[in-house]
Coordinates of C-alpha atoms in Angstrom, one line a residue:
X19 CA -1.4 31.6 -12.4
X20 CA -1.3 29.0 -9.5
X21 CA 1.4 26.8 -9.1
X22 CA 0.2 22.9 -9.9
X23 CA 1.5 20.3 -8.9
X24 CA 1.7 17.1 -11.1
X25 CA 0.5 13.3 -10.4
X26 CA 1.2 10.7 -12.4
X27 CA -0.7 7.1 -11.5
X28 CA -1.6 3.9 -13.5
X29 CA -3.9 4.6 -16.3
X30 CA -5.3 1.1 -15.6
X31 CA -3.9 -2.5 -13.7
X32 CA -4.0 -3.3 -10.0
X33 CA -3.3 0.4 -8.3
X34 CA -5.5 2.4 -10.9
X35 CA -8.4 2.4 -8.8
X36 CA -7.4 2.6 -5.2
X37 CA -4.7 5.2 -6.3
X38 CA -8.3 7.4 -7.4
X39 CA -10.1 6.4 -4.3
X40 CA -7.2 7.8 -2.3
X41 CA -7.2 10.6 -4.3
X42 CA -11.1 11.2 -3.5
X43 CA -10.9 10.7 0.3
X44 CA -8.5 13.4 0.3
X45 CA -11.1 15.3 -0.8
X46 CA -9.4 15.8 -4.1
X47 CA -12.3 15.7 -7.6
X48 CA -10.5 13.4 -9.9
X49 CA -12.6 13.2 -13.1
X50 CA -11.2 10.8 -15.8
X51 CA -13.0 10.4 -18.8
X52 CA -12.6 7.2 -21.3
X53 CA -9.1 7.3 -22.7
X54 CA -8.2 10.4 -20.9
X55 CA -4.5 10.4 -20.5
X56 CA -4.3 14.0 -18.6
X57 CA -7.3 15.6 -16.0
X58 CA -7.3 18.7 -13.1
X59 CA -8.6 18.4 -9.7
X60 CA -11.2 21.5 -9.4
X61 CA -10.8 22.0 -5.6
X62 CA -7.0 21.5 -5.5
X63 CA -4.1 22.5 -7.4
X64 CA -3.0 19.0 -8.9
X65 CA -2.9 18.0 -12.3
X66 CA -3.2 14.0 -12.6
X67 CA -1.8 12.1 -15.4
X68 CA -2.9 8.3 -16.6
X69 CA 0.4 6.5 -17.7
X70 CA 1.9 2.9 -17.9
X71 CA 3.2 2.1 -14.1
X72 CA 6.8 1.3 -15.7
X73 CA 6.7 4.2 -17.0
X74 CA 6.3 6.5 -13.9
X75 CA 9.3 6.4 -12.2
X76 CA 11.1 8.0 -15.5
X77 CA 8.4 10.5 -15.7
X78 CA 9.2 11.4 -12.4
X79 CA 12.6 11.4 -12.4
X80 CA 12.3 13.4 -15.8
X81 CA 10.0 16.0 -14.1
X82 CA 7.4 15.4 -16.6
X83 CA 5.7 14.7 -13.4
X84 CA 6.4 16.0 -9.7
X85 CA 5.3 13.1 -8.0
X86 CA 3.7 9.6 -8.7
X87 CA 1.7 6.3 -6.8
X88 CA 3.2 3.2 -8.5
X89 CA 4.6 -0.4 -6.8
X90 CA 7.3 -0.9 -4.9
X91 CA 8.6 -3.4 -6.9
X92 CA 8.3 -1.1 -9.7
X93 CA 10.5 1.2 -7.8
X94 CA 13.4 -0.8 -7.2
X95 CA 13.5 -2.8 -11.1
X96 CA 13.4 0.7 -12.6
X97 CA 16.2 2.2 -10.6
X98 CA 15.6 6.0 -11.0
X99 CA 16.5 8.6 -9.2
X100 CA 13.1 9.3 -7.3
X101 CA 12.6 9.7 -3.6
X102 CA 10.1 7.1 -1.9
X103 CA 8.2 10.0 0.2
X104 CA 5.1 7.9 1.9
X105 CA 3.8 4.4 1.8
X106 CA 0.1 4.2 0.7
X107 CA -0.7 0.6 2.4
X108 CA -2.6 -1.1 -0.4
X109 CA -1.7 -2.6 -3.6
X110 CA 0.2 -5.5 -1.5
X111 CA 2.3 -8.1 -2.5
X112 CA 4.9 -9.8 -2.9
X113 CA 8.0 -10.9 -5.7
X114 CA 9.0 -14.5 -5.0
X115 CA 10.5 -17.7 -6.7
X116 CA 7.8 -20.0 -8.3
X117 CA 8.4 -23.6 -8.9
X118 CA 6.7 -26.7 -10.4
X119 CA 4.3 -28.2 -7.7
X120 CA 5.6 -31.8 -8.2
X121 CA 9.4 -29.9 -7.9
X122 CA 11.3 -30.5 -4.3
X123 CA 12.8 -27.3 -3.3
X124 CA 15.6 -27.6 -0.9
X125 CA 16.2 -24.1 -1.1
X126 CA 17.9 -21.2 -2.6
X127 CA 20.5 -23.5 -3.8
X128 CA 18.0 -25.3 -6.1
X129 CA 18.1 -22.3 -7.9
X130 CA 21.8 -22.5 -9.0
X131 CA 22.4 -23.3 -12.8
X132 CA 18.6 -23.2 -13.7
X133 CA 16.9 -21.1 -15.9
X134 CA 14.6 -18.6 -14.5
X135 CA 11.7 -16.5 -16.3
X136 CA 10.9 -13.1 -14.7
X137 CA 9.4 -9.2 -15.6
X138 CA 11.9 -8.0 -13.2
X139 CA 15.6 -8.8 -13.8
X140 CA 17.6 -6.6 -12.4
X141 CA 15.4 -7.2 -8.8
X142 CA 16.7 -11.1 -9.7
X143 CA 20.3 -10.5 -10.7
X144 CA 20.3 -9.0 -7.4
X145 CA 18.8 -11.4 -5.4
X146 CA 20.6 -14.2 -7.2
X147 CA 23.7 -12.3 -6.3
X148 CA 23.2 -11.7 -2.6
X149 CA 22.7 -15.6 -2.6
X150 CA 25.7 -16.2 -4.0
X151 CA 23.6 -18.2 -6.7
X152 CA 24.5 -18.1 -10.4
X153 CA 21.1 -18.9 -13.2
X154 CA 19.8 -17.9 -16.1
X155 CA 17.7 -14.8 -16.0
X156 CA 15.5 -14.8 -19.2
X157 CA 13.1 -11.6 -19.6
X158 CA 9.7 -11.8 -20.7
X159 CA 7.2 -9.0 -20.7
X160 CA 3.9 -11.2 -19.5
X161 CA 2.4 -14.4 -19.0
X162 CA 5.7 -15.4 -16.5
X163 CA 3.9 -18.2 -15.0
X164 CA 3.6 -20.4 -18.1
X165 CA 7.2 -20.3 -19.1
X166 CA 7.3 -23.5 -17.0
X167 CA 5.2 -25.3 -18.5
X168 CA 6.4 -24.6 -22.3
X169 CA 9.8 -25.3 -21.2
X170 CA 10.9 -22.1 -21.1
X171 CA 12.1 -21.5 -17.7
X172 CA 12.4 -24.2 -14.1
X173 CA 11.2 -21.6 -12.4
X174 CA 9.5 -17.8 -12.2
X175 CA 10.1 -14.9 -10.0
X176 CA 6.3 -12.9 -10.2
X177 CA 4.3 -11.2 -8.0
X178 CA 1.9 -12.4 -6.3
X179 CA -1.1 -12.0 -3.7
X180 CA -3.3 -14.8 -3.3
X181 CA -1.3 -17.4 -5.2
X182 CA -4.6 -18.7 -7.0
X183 CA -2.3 -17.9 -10.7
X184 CA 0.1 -19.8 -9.7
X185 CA -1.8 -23.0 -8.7
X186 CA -3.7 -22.6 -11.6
X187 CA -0.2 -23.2 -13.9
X188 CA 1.1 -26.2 -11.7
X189 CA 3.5 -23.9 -9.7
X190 CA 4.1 -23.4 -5.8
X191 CA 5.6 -20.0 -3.9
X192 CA 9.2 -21.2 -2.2
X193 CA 11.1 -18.3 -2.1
X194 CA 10.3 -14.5 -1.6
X195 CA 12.5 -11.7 -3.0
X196 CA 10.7 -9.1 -2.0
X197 CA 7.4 -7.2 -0.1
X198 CA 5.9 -4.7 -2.0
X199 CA 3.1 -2.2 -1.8
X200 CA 1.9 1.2 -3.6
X201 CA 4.4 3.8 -2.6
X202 CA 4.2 7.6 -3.4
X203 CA 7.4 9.1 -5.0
X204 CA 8.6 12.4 -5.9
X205 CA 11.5 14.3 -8.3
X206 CA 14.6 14.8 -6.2
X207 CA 14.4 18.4 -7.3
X208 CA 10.7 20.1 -6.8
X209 CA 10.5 23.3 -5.8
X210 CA 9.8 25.0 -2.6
X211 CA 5.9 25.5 -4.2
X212 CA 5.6 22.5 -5.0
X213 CA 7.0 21.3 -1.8
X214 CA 4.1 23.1 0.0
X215 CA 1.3 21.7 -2.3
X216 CA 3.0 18.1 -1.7
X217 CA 3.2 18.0 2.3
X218 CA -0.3 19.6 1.7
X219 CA -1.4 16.6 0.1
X220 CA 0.6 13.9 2.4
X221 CA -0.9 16.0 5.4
X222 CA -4.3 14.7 3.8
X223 CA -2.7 11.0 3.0
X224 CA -1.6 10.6 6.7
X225 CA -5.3 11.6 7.9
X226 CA -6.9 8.8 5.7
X227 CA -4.3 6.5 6.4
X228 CA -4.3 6.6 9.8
X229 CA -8.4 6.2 9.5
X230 CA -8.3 3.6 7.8
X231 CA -6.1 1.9 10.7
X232 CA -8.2 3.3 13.4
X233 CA -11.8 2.4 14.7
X234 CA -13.9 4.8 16.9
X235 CA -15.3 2.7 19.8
X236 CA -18.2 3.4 22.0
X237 CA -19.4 1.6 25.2
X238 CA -20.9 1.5 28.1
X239 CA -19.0 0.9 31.4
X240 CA -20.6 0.2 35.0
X241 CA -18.7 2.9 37.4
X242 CA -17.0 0.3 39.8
X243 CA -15.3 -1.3 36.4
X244 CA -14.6 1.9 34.6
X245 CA -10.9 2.2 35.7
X246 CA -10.1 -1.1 34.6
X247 CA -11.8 -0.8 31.5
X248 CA -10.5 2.9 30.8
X249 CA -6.4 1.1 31.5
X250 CA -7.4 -1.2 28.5
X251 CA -8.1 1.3 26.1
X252 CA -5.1 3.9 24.8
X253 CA -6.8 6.3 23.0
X254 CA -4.8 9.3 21.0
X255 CA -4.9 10.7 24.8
X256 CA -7.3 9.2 27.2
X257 CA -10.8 7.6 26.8
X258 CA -13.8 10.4 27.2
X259 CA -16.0 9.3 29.8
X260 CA -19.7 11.2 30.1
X261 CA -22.1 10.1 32.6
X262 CA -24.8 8.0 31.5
X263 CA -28.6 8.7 32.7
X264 CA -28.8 5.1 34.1
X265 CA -26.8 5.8 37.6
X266 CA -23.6 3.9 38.3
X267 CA -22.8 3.8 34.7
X268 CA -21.0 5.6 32.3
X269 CA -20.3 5.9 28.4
X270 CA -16.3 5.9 27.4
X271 CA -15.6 7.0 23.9
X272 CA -12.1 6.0 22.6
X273 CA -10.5 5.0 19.5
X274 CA -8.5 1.2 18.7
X275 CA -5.9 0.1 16.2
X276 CA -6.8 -1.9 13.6
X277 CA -4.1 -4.6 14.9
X278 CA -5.2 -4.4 18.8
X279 CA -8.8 -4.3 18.0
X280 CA -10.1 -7.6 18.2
X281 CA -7.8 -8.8 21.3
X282 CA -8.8 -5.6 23.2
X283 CA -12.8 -6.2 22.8
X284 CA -12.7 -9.4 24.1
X285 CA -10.5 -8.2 27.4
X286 CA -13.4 -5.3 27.3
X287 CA -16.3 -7.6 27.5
X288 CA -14.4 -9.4 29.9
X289 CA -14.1 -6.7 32.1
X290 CA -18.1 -5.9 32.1
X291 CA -18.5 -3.7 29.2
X292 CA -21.6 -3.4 27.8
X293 CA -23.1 -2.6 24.4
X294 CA -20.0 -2.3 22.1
X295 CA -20.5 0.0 19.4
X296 CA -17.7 0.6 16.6
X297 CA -17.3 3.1 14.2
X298 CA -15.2 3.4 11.1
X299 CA -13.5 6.4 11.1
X300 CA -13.4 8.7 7.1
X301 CA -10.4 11.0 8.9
X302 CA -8.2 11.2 12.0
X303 CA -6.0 14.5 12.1
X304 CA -3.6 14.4 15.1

């Protein structure tokens, strides 16, 4: 019987669906029917299971599962012993201190003797402790950002990514404790199968990622500009240049960073480039 290897992601909440749409660019079939709690890929030997994010880390360290997607943050409040093996780039945020709107925060030291509401308590004892700042840490399990307002809590330590939850409850962001993102972890212990099947799959993660990041640019470039506009462009190499059929001109083929892009196209037009086209790229092996 082939080896499997087993994935455990959120059965539903912010990273359920980009953790499946990862899954699918790498080409992986993930079918998960209504309440399903346990599927198999058909073109790849992975078993996926739908659990509770809090819940992954012990699964993983546990071995229930091999490996797992689930927050940062998640991660680091859990405290098991799992390995953090790639970052998956979405599923962004950030844990920070939260505050009345009308409140004037002078800093971390407005924090001291206050009482604070929070999911995550042992990521706040440990910020609190780093600051040399003593509070009250009170634990609830949802709705953080009304403690506030029911008197409760002075302030919250949540996550957050736009901040619109926030303003909606009176509060304002004045402190963050910490970036998170989606993060893929693994048992400290798998196999040397299992192994293979997993830099298998990050082989595949890496490709999409790095697409993802990428753009595939095309252009045409008159031939007494093309070595300035070929120095402007990095490429995984060099640019490819092919003759066009207009003479004294040429088409150069490269591919930009997501975070260069948009300063590199205007120093391209600038430079006489003609008729940008860009591409999105599905996958970039290097």
């Amino acid at each position: 019987m082939q080896q499997k290897l087993r994935i455990a992601i959120q059965k539903s909440g912010r990273l359920y669906e980009e953790s499946v749409k990862l899954l699918k660019d790498c080409g992986v079939d993930v079918k998960n029917g209504i309440n399903k709690l346990k599927t198999e890929a058909e073109n790849f030997p992975l078993e996926i299971y739908f659990l509770r994010d809090d819940d992954i880390p012990q699964y993983v360290e546990d071995a229930v599962a091999d490996i797992g997607i689930v927050g940062e943050n998640v991660v680091y409040e859990k405290n098991k012993k799992v390995q953090i093996v790639e970052e998956l780039g979405f599923g962004k945020c950030r844990l920070s201190v939260a505050v009345g709107r009308k409140e004037e925060y002078s800093g971390i030291a407005y924090l001291q003797g206050k009482r604070i509401a929070t999911t995550y308590p042992v990521l706040v004892k440990k910020f609190l402790d780093e600051k040399g700042v003593q509070a009250e840490i009170h634990e609830i399990s949802g709705s953080v950002e009304i403690a506030p307002g029911i008197g409760l809590a002075d302030a919250i330590v949540d996550l957050v990514s736009s901040g619109s939850t926030l303003f909606m409850n009176g509060l304002k962001e004045v402190e963050p404790v910490l970036k998170s993102q989606a993060v893929l972890i693994r048992n400290e212990q798998l196999d040397a199968g299992k192994l293979k099947i997993l830099d298998r799959l990050l082989f595949r993660i890496r490709a999409v990622k790095k697409a993802k990041n990428n753009k595939y640019v095309l252009l045409n470039a008159p031939n007494d500009k093309l070595q300035d506009i070929i120095a402007l462009l990095p490429g995984m190499k060099s640019p490819t240049v092919l003759p066009l059929a207009e003479e004294g001109w040429s088409s150069v083929h490269s591919v930009l960073s997501e975070n260069q892009f948009w300063d590199i196209i205007e120093q391209l037009k600038e430079a006489g480039a003609q008729g940008i086209l860009v591409i999105p790229i599905e996958k970039m092996i290097i």
